[in-house]
PDB file of C-alpha atoms in Angstrom:
ATOM      1  CA  UNK A1135      30.884  30.035  69.979  1.00  0.00           C
ATOM      2  CA  UNK A1136      34.179  31.678  68.683  1.00  0.00           C
ATOM      3  CA  UNK A1137      33.624  33.968  66.032  1.00  0.00           C
ATOM      4  CA  UNK A1138      36.379  33.827  63.225  1.00  0.00           C
ATOM      5  CA  UNK A1139      36.109  36.505  60.509  1.00  0.00           C
ATOM      6  CA  UNK A1140      38.007  37.027  57.329  1.00  0.00           C
ATOM      7  CA  UNK A1141      38.268  39.994  55.084  1.00  0.00           C
ATOM      8  CA  UNK A1142      38.002  40.872  52.489  1.00  0.00           C
ATOM      9  CA  UNK A1143      34.835  38.682  51.485  1.00  0.00           C
ATOM     10  CA  UNK A1144      36.327  38.644  47.968  1.00  0.00           C
ATOM     11  CA  UNK A1145      38.731  40.195  45.672  1.00  0.00           C
ATOM     12  CA  UNK A1146      39.947  40.346  42.151  1.00  0.00           C
ATOM     13  CA  UNK A1147      43.494  40.829  41.237  1.00  0.00           C
ATOM     14  CA  UNK A1148      45.217  40.663  38.022  1.00  0.00           C
ATOM     15  CA  UNK A1149      47.864  38.051  37.053  1.00  0.00           C
ATOM     16  CA  UNK A1150      51.212  38.936  38.421  1.00  0.00           C
ATOM     17  CA  UNK A1151      49.875  40.900  41.537  1.00  0.00           C
ATOM     18  CA  UNK A1152      50.774  40.474  45.005  1.00  0.00           C
ATOM     19  CA  UNK A1153      47.948  40.294  47.514  1.00  0.00           C
ATOM     20  CA  UNK A1154      46.928  39.559  51.194  1.00  0.00           C
ATOM     21  CA  UNK A1155      44.171  38.661  53.254  1.00  0.00           C
ATOM     22  CA  UNK A1156      43.234  38.769  56.780  1.00  0.00           C
ATOM     23  CA  UNK A1157      42.045  36.415  59.399  1.00  0.00           C
ATOM     24  CA  UNK A1158      41.099  37.696  62.923  1.00  0.00           C
ATOM     25  CA  UNK A1159      39.777  36.233  66.072  1.00  0.00           C
ATOM     26  CA  UNK A1160      38.844  37.429  69.482  1.00  0.00           C
ATOM     27  CA  UNK A1161      41.107  35.109  71.593  1.00  0.00           C
ATOM     28  CA  UNK A1162      44.455  33.521  72.096  1.00  0.00           C
ATOM     29  CA  UNK A1163      42.902  30.529  73.629  1.00  0.00           C
ATOM     30  CA  UNK A1164      43.451  28.126  70.687  1.00  0.00           C
ATOM     31  CA  UNK A1165      45.637  25.480  69.951  1.00  0.00           C
ATOM     32  CA  UNK A1166      46.783  26.243  66.405  1.00  0.00           C
ATOM     33  CA  UNK A1167      45.781  28.240  63.170  1.00  0.00           C
ATOM     34  CA  UNK A1168      44.859  26.598  60.042  1.00  0.00           C
ATOM     35  CA  UNK A1169      44.843  27.977  56.338  1.00  0.00           C
ATOM     36  CA  UNK A1170      43.175  26.033  54.043  1.00  0.00           C
ATOM     37  CA  UNK A1171      42.698  26.522  49.881  1.00  0.00           C
ATOM     38  CA  UNK A1172      39.636  25.581  48.509  1.00  0.00           C
ATOM     39  CA  UNK A1173      38.993  25.429  44.691  1.00  0.00           C
ATOM     40  CA  UNK A1174      35.538  25.331  43.422  1.00  0.00           C
ATOM     41  CA  UNK A1175      34.092  21.682  43.165  1.00  0.00           C
ATOM     42  CA  UNK A1176      36.974  20.274  45.036  1.00  0.00           C
ATOM     43  CA  UNK A1177      37.547  19.630  48.898  1.00  0.00           C
ATOM     44  CA  UNK A1178      39.667  21.889  51.030  1.00  0.00           C
ATOM     45  CA  UNK A1179      43.167  21.636  51.208  1.00  0.00           C
ATOM     46  CA  UNK A1180      45.776  22.498  53.873  1.00  0.00           C
ATOM     47  CA  UNK A1181      48.206  25.081  53.383  1.00  0.00           C
ATOM     48  CA  UNK A1182      49.880  25.966  56.885  1.00  0.00           C
ATOM     49  CA  UNK A1183      49.227  25.119  60.353  1.00  0.00           C
ATOM     50  CA  UNK A1184      50.669  27.787  63.011  1.00  0.00           C
ATOM     51  CA  UNK A1185      50.829  27.562  66.739  1.00  0.00           C
ATOM     52  CA  UNK A1186      53.136  30.161  68.070  1.00  0.00           C
ATOM     53  CA  UNK A1187      52.765  34.038  68.103  1.00  0.00           C
ATOM     54  CA  UNK A1188      55.135  35.459  65.662  1.00  0.00           C
ATOM     55  CA  UNK A1189      55.190  31.816  63.519  1.00  0.00           C
ATOM     56  CA  UNK A1190      55.852  32.498  59.566  1.00  0.00           C
ATOM     57  CA  UNK A1191      55.059  29.604  57.223  1.00  0.00           C
ATOM     58  CA  UNK A1192      55.737  29.847  53.306  1.00  0.00           C
ATOM     59  CA  UNK A1193      55.068  27.246  50.602  1.00  0.00           C
ATOM     60  CA  UNK A1194      55.980  28.379  47.366  1.00  0.00           C
ATOM     61  CA  UNK A1195      54.615  32.011  46.507  1.00  0.00           C
ATOM     62  CA  UNK A1196      52.192  31.640  49.729  1.00  0.00           C
ATOM     63  CA  UNK A1197      53.200  32.565  52.881  1.00  0.00           C
ATOM     64  CA  UNK A1198      51.333  33.058  56.405  1.00  0.00           C
ATOM     65  CA  UNK A1199      52.092  34.914  59.511  1.00  0.00           C
ATOM     66  CA  UNK A1200      50.284  34.724  62.964  1.00  0.00           C
ATOM     67  CA  UNK A1201      49.858  37.461  65.676  1.00  0.00           C
ATOM     68  CA  UNK A1202      48.313  35.797  68.626  1.00  0.00           C
ATOM     69  CA  UNK A1203      48.657  38.909  70.856  1.00  0.00           C
ATOM     70  CA  UNK A1204      46.420  41.093  68.393  1.00  0.00           C
ATOM     71  CA  UNK A1205      44.274  38.251  67.208  1.00  0.00           C
ATOM     72  CA  UNK A1206      45.058  37.896  63.464  1.00  0.00           C
ATOM     73  CA  UNK A1207      46.747  36.371  60.550  1.00  0.00           C
ATOM     74  CA  UNK A1208      47.865  37.265  57.431  1.00  0.00           C
ATOM     75  CA  UNK A1209      47.929  35.126  53.998  1.00  0.00           C
ATOM     76  CA  UNK A1210      50.227  36.902  51.363  1.00  0.00           C
ATOM     77  CA  UNK A1211      50.394  35.430  47.676  1.00  0.00           C
ATOM     78  CA  UNK A1212      53.500  36.956  45.696  1.00  0.00           C
ATOM     79  CA  UNK A1213      52.489  37.089  41.963  1.00  0.00           C
ATOM     80  CA  UNK A1214      49.399  35.641  41.720  1.00  0.00           C
ATOM     81  CA  UNK A1215      48.652  33.341  38.852  1.00  0.00           C
ATOM     82  CA  UNK A1216      44.914  32.126  37.551  1.00  0.00           C
ATOM     83  CA  UNK A1217      45.518  28.712  39.482  1.00  0.00           C
ATOM     84  CA  UNK A1218      45.625  30.604  42.825  1.00  0.00           C
ATOM     85  CA  UNK A1219      42.000  31.582  42.049  1.00  0.00           C
ATOM     86  CA  UNK A1220      40.143  29.814  45.121  1.00  0.00           C
ATOM     87  CA  UNK A1221      38.231  30.580  48.336  1.00  0.00           C
ATOM     88  CA  UNK A1222      40.887  30.642  51.280  1.00  0.00           C
ATOM     89  CA  UNK A1223      39.756  29.584  54.872  1.00  0.00           C
ATOM     90  CA  UNK A1224      41.450  29.944  57.993  1.00  0.00           C
ATOM     91  CA  UNK A1225      40.293  27.874  61.061  1.00  0.00           C
ATOM     92  CA  UNK A1226      40.872  28.088  64.589  1.00  0.00           C
ATOM     93  CA  UNK A1227      41.840  24.714  66.405  1.00  0.00           C
ATOM     94  CA  UNK A1228      40.504  25.715  69.970  1.00  0.00           C
ATOM     95  CA  UNK A1229      40.450  24.381  73.381  1.00  0.00           C
ATOM     96  CA  UNK A1230      37.183  23.038  73.132  1.00  0.00           C
ATOM     97  CA  UNK A1231      38.166  20.257  71.061  1.00  0.00           C
ATOM     98  CA  UNK A1232      36.649  21.548  67.605  1.00  0.00           C
ATOM     99  CA  UNK A1233      37.449  23.398  64.856  1.00  0.00           C
ATOM    100  CA  UNK A1234      35.709  27.107  63.907  1.00  0.00           C
ATOM    101  CA  UNK A1235      36.207  28.281  60.430  1.00  0.00           C
ATOM    102  CA  UNK A1236      36.093  31.933  59.110  1.00  0.00           C
ATOM    103  CA  UNK A1237      33.787  32.515  56.005  1.00  0.00           C
ATOM    104  CA  UNK A1238      36.567  32.623  53.724  1.00  0.00           C
ATOM    105  CA  UNK A1239      38.180  35.108  51.177  1.00  0.00           C
ATOM    106  CA  UNK A1240      37.171  34.396  47.584  1.00  0.00           C
ATOM    107  CA  UNK A1241      40.313  35.340  45.007  1.00  0.00           C
ATOM    108  CA  UNK A1242      39.741  35.609  41.598  1.00  0.00           C
ATOM    109  CA  UNK A1243      43.196  36.065  39.387  1.00  0.00           C
ATOM    110  CA  UNK A1244      42.421  37.534  36.185  1.00  0.00           C
ATOM    111  CA  UNK A1245      44.982  36.647  33.150  1.00  0.00           C
TER     112      UNK A1245
ATOM    113  CA  UNK B 145      45.973   5.453  50.922  1.00  0.00           C
ATOM    114  CA  UNK B 146      42.396   6.298  49.715  1.00  0.00           C
ATOM    115  CA  UNK B 147      42.544   9.215  52.371  1.00  0.00           C
ATOM    116  CA  UNK B 148      38.587  10.402  53.294  1.00  0.00           C
ATOM    117  CA  UNK B 149      36.250   8.768  51.452  1.00  0.00           C
ATOM    118  CA  UNK B 150      32.316   9.767  51.158  1.00  0.00           C
ATOM    119  CA  UNK B 151      29.319   8.253  49.830  1.00  0.00           C
ATOM    120  CA  UNK B 152      26.878   8.848  47.883  1.00  0.00           C
ATOM    121  CA  UNK B 153      28.220  12.103  45.893  1.00  0.00           C
ATOM    122  CA  UNK B 154      24.670  13.218  45.410  1.00  0.00           C
ATOM    123  CA  UNK B 155      21.654  12.274  46.994  1.00  0.00           C
ATOM    124  CA  UNK B 156      17.793  13.825  46.466  1.00  0.00           C
ATOM    125  CA  UNK B 157      15.448  13.151  49.426  1.00  0.00           C
ATOM    126  CA  UNK B 158      11.885  13.841  50.330  1.00  0.00           C
ATOM    127  CA  UNK B 159      11.020  15.840  53.506  1.00  0.00           C
ATOM    128  CA  UNK B 160      10.493  13.169  56.243  1.00  0.00           C
ATOM    129  CA  UNK B 161      12.773  10.677  54.722  1.00  0.00           C
ATOM    130  CA  UNK B 162      15.979   9.334  56.469  1.00  0.00           C
ATOM    131  CA  UNK B 163      19.612   8.557  55.363  1.00  0.00           C
ATOM    132  CA  UNK B 164      23.016   8.082  56.252  1.00  0.00           C
ATOM    133  CA  UNK B 165      25.834   9.614  54.598  1.00  0.00           C
ATOM    134  CA  UNK B 166      28.966   7.484  54.886  1.00  0.00           C
ATOM    135  CA  UNK B 167      32.378   8.428  55.651  1.00  0.00           C
ATOM    136  CA  UNK B 168      35.682   6.730  56.180  1.00  0.00           C
ATOM    137  CA  UNK B 169      39.254   7.060  56.155  1.00  0.00           C
ATOM    138  CA  UNK B 170      42.320   5.145  56.103  1.00  0.00           C
ATOM    139  CA  UNK B 171      44.935   7.234  57.540  1.00  0.00           C
ATOM    140  CA  UNK B 172      44.227   6.002  61.424  1.00  0.00           C
ATOM    141  CA  UNK B 173      43.247   9.531  62.441  1.00  0.00           C
ATOM    142  CA  UNK B 174      41.552   9.705  65.696  1.00  0.00           C
ATOM    143  CA  UNK B 175      39.645  13.236  64.979  1.00  0.00           C
ATOM    144  CA  UNK B 176      36.756  12.967  62.419  1.00  0.00           C
ATOM    145  CA  UNK B 177      34.195  15.706  61.852  1.00  0.00           C
ATOM    146  CA  UNK B 178      31.113  16.365  59.893  1.00  0.00           C
ATOM    147  CA  UNK B 179      30.683  19.912  58.283  1.00  0.00           C
ATOM    148  CA  UNK B 180      28.000  21.480  56.401  1.00  0.00           C
ATOM    149  CA  UNK B 181      28.687  24.126  53.570  1.00  0.00           C
ATOM    150  CA  UNK B 182      26.045  26.727  52.670  1.00  0.00           C
ATOM    151  CA  UNK B 183      26.263  29.855  50.549  1.00  0.00           C
ATOM    152  CA  UNK B 184      27.838  32.858  52.420  1.00  0.00           C
ATOM    153  CA  UNK B 185      28.186  30.505  55.455  1.00  0.00           C
ATOM    154  CA  UNK B 186      31.612  28.870  55.163  1.00  0.00           C
ATOM    155  CA  UNK B 187      32.006  25.662  56.893  1.00  0.00           C
ATOM    156  CA  UNK B 188      30.104  24.795  59.802  1.00  0.00           C
ATOM    157  CA  UNK B 189      30.567  22.296  62.176  1.00  0.00           C
ATOM    158  CA  UNK B 190      27.773  19.548  62.803  1.00  0.00           C
ATOM    159  CA  UNK B 191      29.411  17.068  65.017  1.00  0.00           C
ATOM    160  CA  UNK B 192      32.824  15.611  65.399  1.00  0.00           C
ATOM    161  CA  UNK B 193      34.865  12.713  67.283  1.00  0.00           C
ATOM    162  CA  UNK B 194      37.805  12.592  69.056  1.00  0.00           C
ATOM    163  CA  UNK B 195      37.908   8.605  69.045  1.00  0.00           C
ATOM    164  CA  UNK B 196      36.032   5.475  68.638  1.00  0.00           C
ATOM    165  CA  UNK B 197      33.137   5.628  70.966  1.00  0.00           C
ATOM    166  CA  UNK B 198      33.294   9.335  71.801  1.00  0.00           C
ATOM    167  CA  UNK B 199      31.140  11.903  69.573  1.00  0.00           C
ATOM    168  CA  UNK B 200      30.180  15.642  70.484  1.00  0.00           C
ATOM    169  CA  UNK B 201      27.947  18.092  69.091  1.00  0.00           C
ATOM    170  CA  UNK B 202      29.151  20.917  66.923  1.00  0.00           C
ATOM    171  CA  UNK B 203      27.660  24.236  66.030  1.00  0.00           C
ATOM    172  CA  UNK B 204      24.698  23.046  64.184  1.00  0.00           C
ATOM    173  CA  UNK B 205      23.913  19.411  65.359  1.00  0.00           C
ATOM    174  CA  UNK B 206      19.986  19.504  65.358  1.00  0.00           C
ATOM    175  CA  UNK B 207      18.509  16.970  62.851  1.00  0.00           C
ATOM    176  CA  UNK B 208      21.742  14.818  62.903  1.00  0.00           C
ATOM    177  CA  UNK B 209      23.282  11.846  64.599  1.00  0.00           C
ATOM    178  CA  UNK B 210      26.504  10.463  64.644  1.00  0.00           C
ATOM    179  CA  UNK B 211      28.179   7.181  65.926  1.00  0.00           C
ATOM    180  CA  UNK B 212      31.801   6.258  66.023  1.00  0.00           C
ATOM    181  CA  UNK B 213      32.177   2.368  66.493  1.00  0.00           C
ATOM    182  CA  UNK B 214      35.336   1.949  64.837  1.00  0.00           C
ATOM    183  CA  UNK B 215      38.473   4.467  64.064  1.00  0.00           C
ATOM    184  CA  UNK B 216      37.780   4.508  60.203  1.00  0.00           C
ATOM    185  CA  UNK B 217      34.020   5.496  59.928  1.00  0.00           C
ATOM    186  CA  UNK B 218      31.821   7.950  60.913  1.00  0.00           C
ATOM    187  CA  UNK B 219      28.683   8.180  59.442  1.00  0.00           C
ATOM    188  CA  UNK B 220      25.974  10.958  59.716  1.00  0.00           C
ATOM    189  CA  UNK B 221      22.425   9.994  59.932  1.00  0.00           C
ATOM    190  CA  UNK B 222      19.636  12.648  58.859  1.00  0.00           C
ATOM    191  CA  UNK B 223      16.720  11.480  61.028  1.00  0.00           C
ATOM    192  CA  UNK B 224      13.860  13.250  59.209  1.00  0.00           C
ATOM    193  CA  UNK B 225      14.941  15.662  56.272  1.00  0.00           C
ATOM    194  CA  UNK B 226      14.154  18.979  55.766  1.00  0.00           C
ATOM    195  CA  UNK B 227      14.589  21.440  53.030  1.00  0.00           C
ATOM    196  CA  UNK B 228      16.655  23.315  55.553  1.00  0.00           C
ATOM    197  CA  UNK B 229      19.115  20.490  55.418  1.00  0.00           C
ATOM    198  CA  UNK B 230      19.949  20.870  51.937  1.00  0.00           C
ATOM    199  CA  UNK B 231      23.805  21.467  51.641  1.00  0.00           C
ATOM    200  CA  UNK B 232      26.979  20.013  50.693  1.00  0.00           C
ATOM    201  CA  UNK B 233      28.366  17.937  53.363  1.00  0.00           C
ATOM    202  CA  UNK B 234      32.052  17.129  54.061  1.00  0.00           C
ATOM    203  CA  UNK B 235      33.708  14.965  56.456  1.00  0.00           C
ATOM    204  CA  UNK B 236      36.893  15.642  57.568  1.00  0.00           C
ATOM    205  CA  UNK B 237      39.680  13.526  59.530  1.00  0.00           C
ATOM    206  CA  UNK B 238      42.971  14.817  61.330  1.00  0.00           C
ATOM    207  CA  UNK B 239      45.697  13.490  63.603  1.00  0.00           C
ATOM    208  CA  UNK B 240      46.775  14.280  66.931  1.00  0.00           C
ATOM    209  CA  UNK B 241      50.546  14.741  66.887  1.00  0.00           C
ATOM    210  CA  UNK B 242      51.062  13.591  70.463  1.00  0.00           C
ATOM    211  CA  UNK B 243      49.387  16.677  72.094  1.00  0.00           C
ATOM    212  CA  UNK B 244      45.540  18.217  72.412  1.00  0.00           C
ATOM    213  CA  UNK B 245      46.497  20.054  69.120  1.00  0.00           C
ATOM    214  CA  UNK B 246      45.345  18.673  65.797  1.00  0.00           C
ATOM    215  CA  UNK B 247      47.243  18.292  62.732  1.00  0.00           C
ATOM    216  CA  UNK B 248      45.834  19.691  59.163  1.00  0.00           C
ATOM    217  CA  UNK B 249      42.257  18.176  58.310  1.00  0.00           C
ATOM    218  CA  UNK B 250      41.812  16.196  55.597  1.00  0.00           C
ATOM    219  CA  UNK B 251      38.523  16.361  53.706  1.00  0.00           C
ATOM    220  CA  UNK B 252      36.407  14.012  51.867  1.00  0.00           C
ATOM    221  CA  UNK B 253      35.130  15.233  48.354  1.00  0.00           C
ATOM    222  CA  UNK B 254      31.560  16.084  49.821  1.00  0.00           C
ATOM    223  CA  UNK B 255      28.269  14.965  49.468  1.00  0.00           C
ATOM    224  CA  UNK B 256      25.677  17.275  47.791  1.00  0.00           C
ATOM    225  CA  UNK B 257      22.203  16.572  49.185  1.00  0.00           C
ATOM    226  CA  UNK B 258      18.850  18.230  48.311  1.00  0.00           C
ATOM    227  CA  UNK B 259      15.912  17.877  50.184  1.00  0.00           C
ATOM    228  CA  UNK B 260      12.524  18.668  48.325  1.00  0.00           C
TER     229      UNK B 260
END
């Protein structure tokens, strides 16, 4: 089973702070890396799908990068807001025809 | 579009009972999957399907069966419920944009199952 890791497990930041967290994986044998945002009591929602080494995606204050050669992806949030509080999941769409999720990073943004 | 729907939202079962969790999508997606979410463990894949008539096991398939008779529906059956199956279950679907790669997954609202 492909192992996807995320760090940190959780973090607390003040409103206005910028933050970033990491998704790491052992192999470049996958089709795509996905990032999802998961608010409490809701369902995960897709943020980005990235496929190529060096890919960069941006949506508002949130952006992500992918480095398949070194096996990591970063998610950045600029100027965090309380509504950014959620668990952020990464997942690999791998050659075995399934998705493998990381355990998530739980972000709390304090007003 | 309703997206991905799941029923029921909540269910309490006794050990040994069986039941079916329903999942349907109206986006004509080929790929559908079932996950369970347990504290501290993220989402774990139970079963998935790449199209009608095709299913396969994920990471934690024991105690569950699936079938995919239509593109729209992907029910998950618990054969004989056990307390270890207490969890939140999510169904998801995604499209194939013309290649092996799948597009983003759309998740249903989840079913919270308690087995006593």
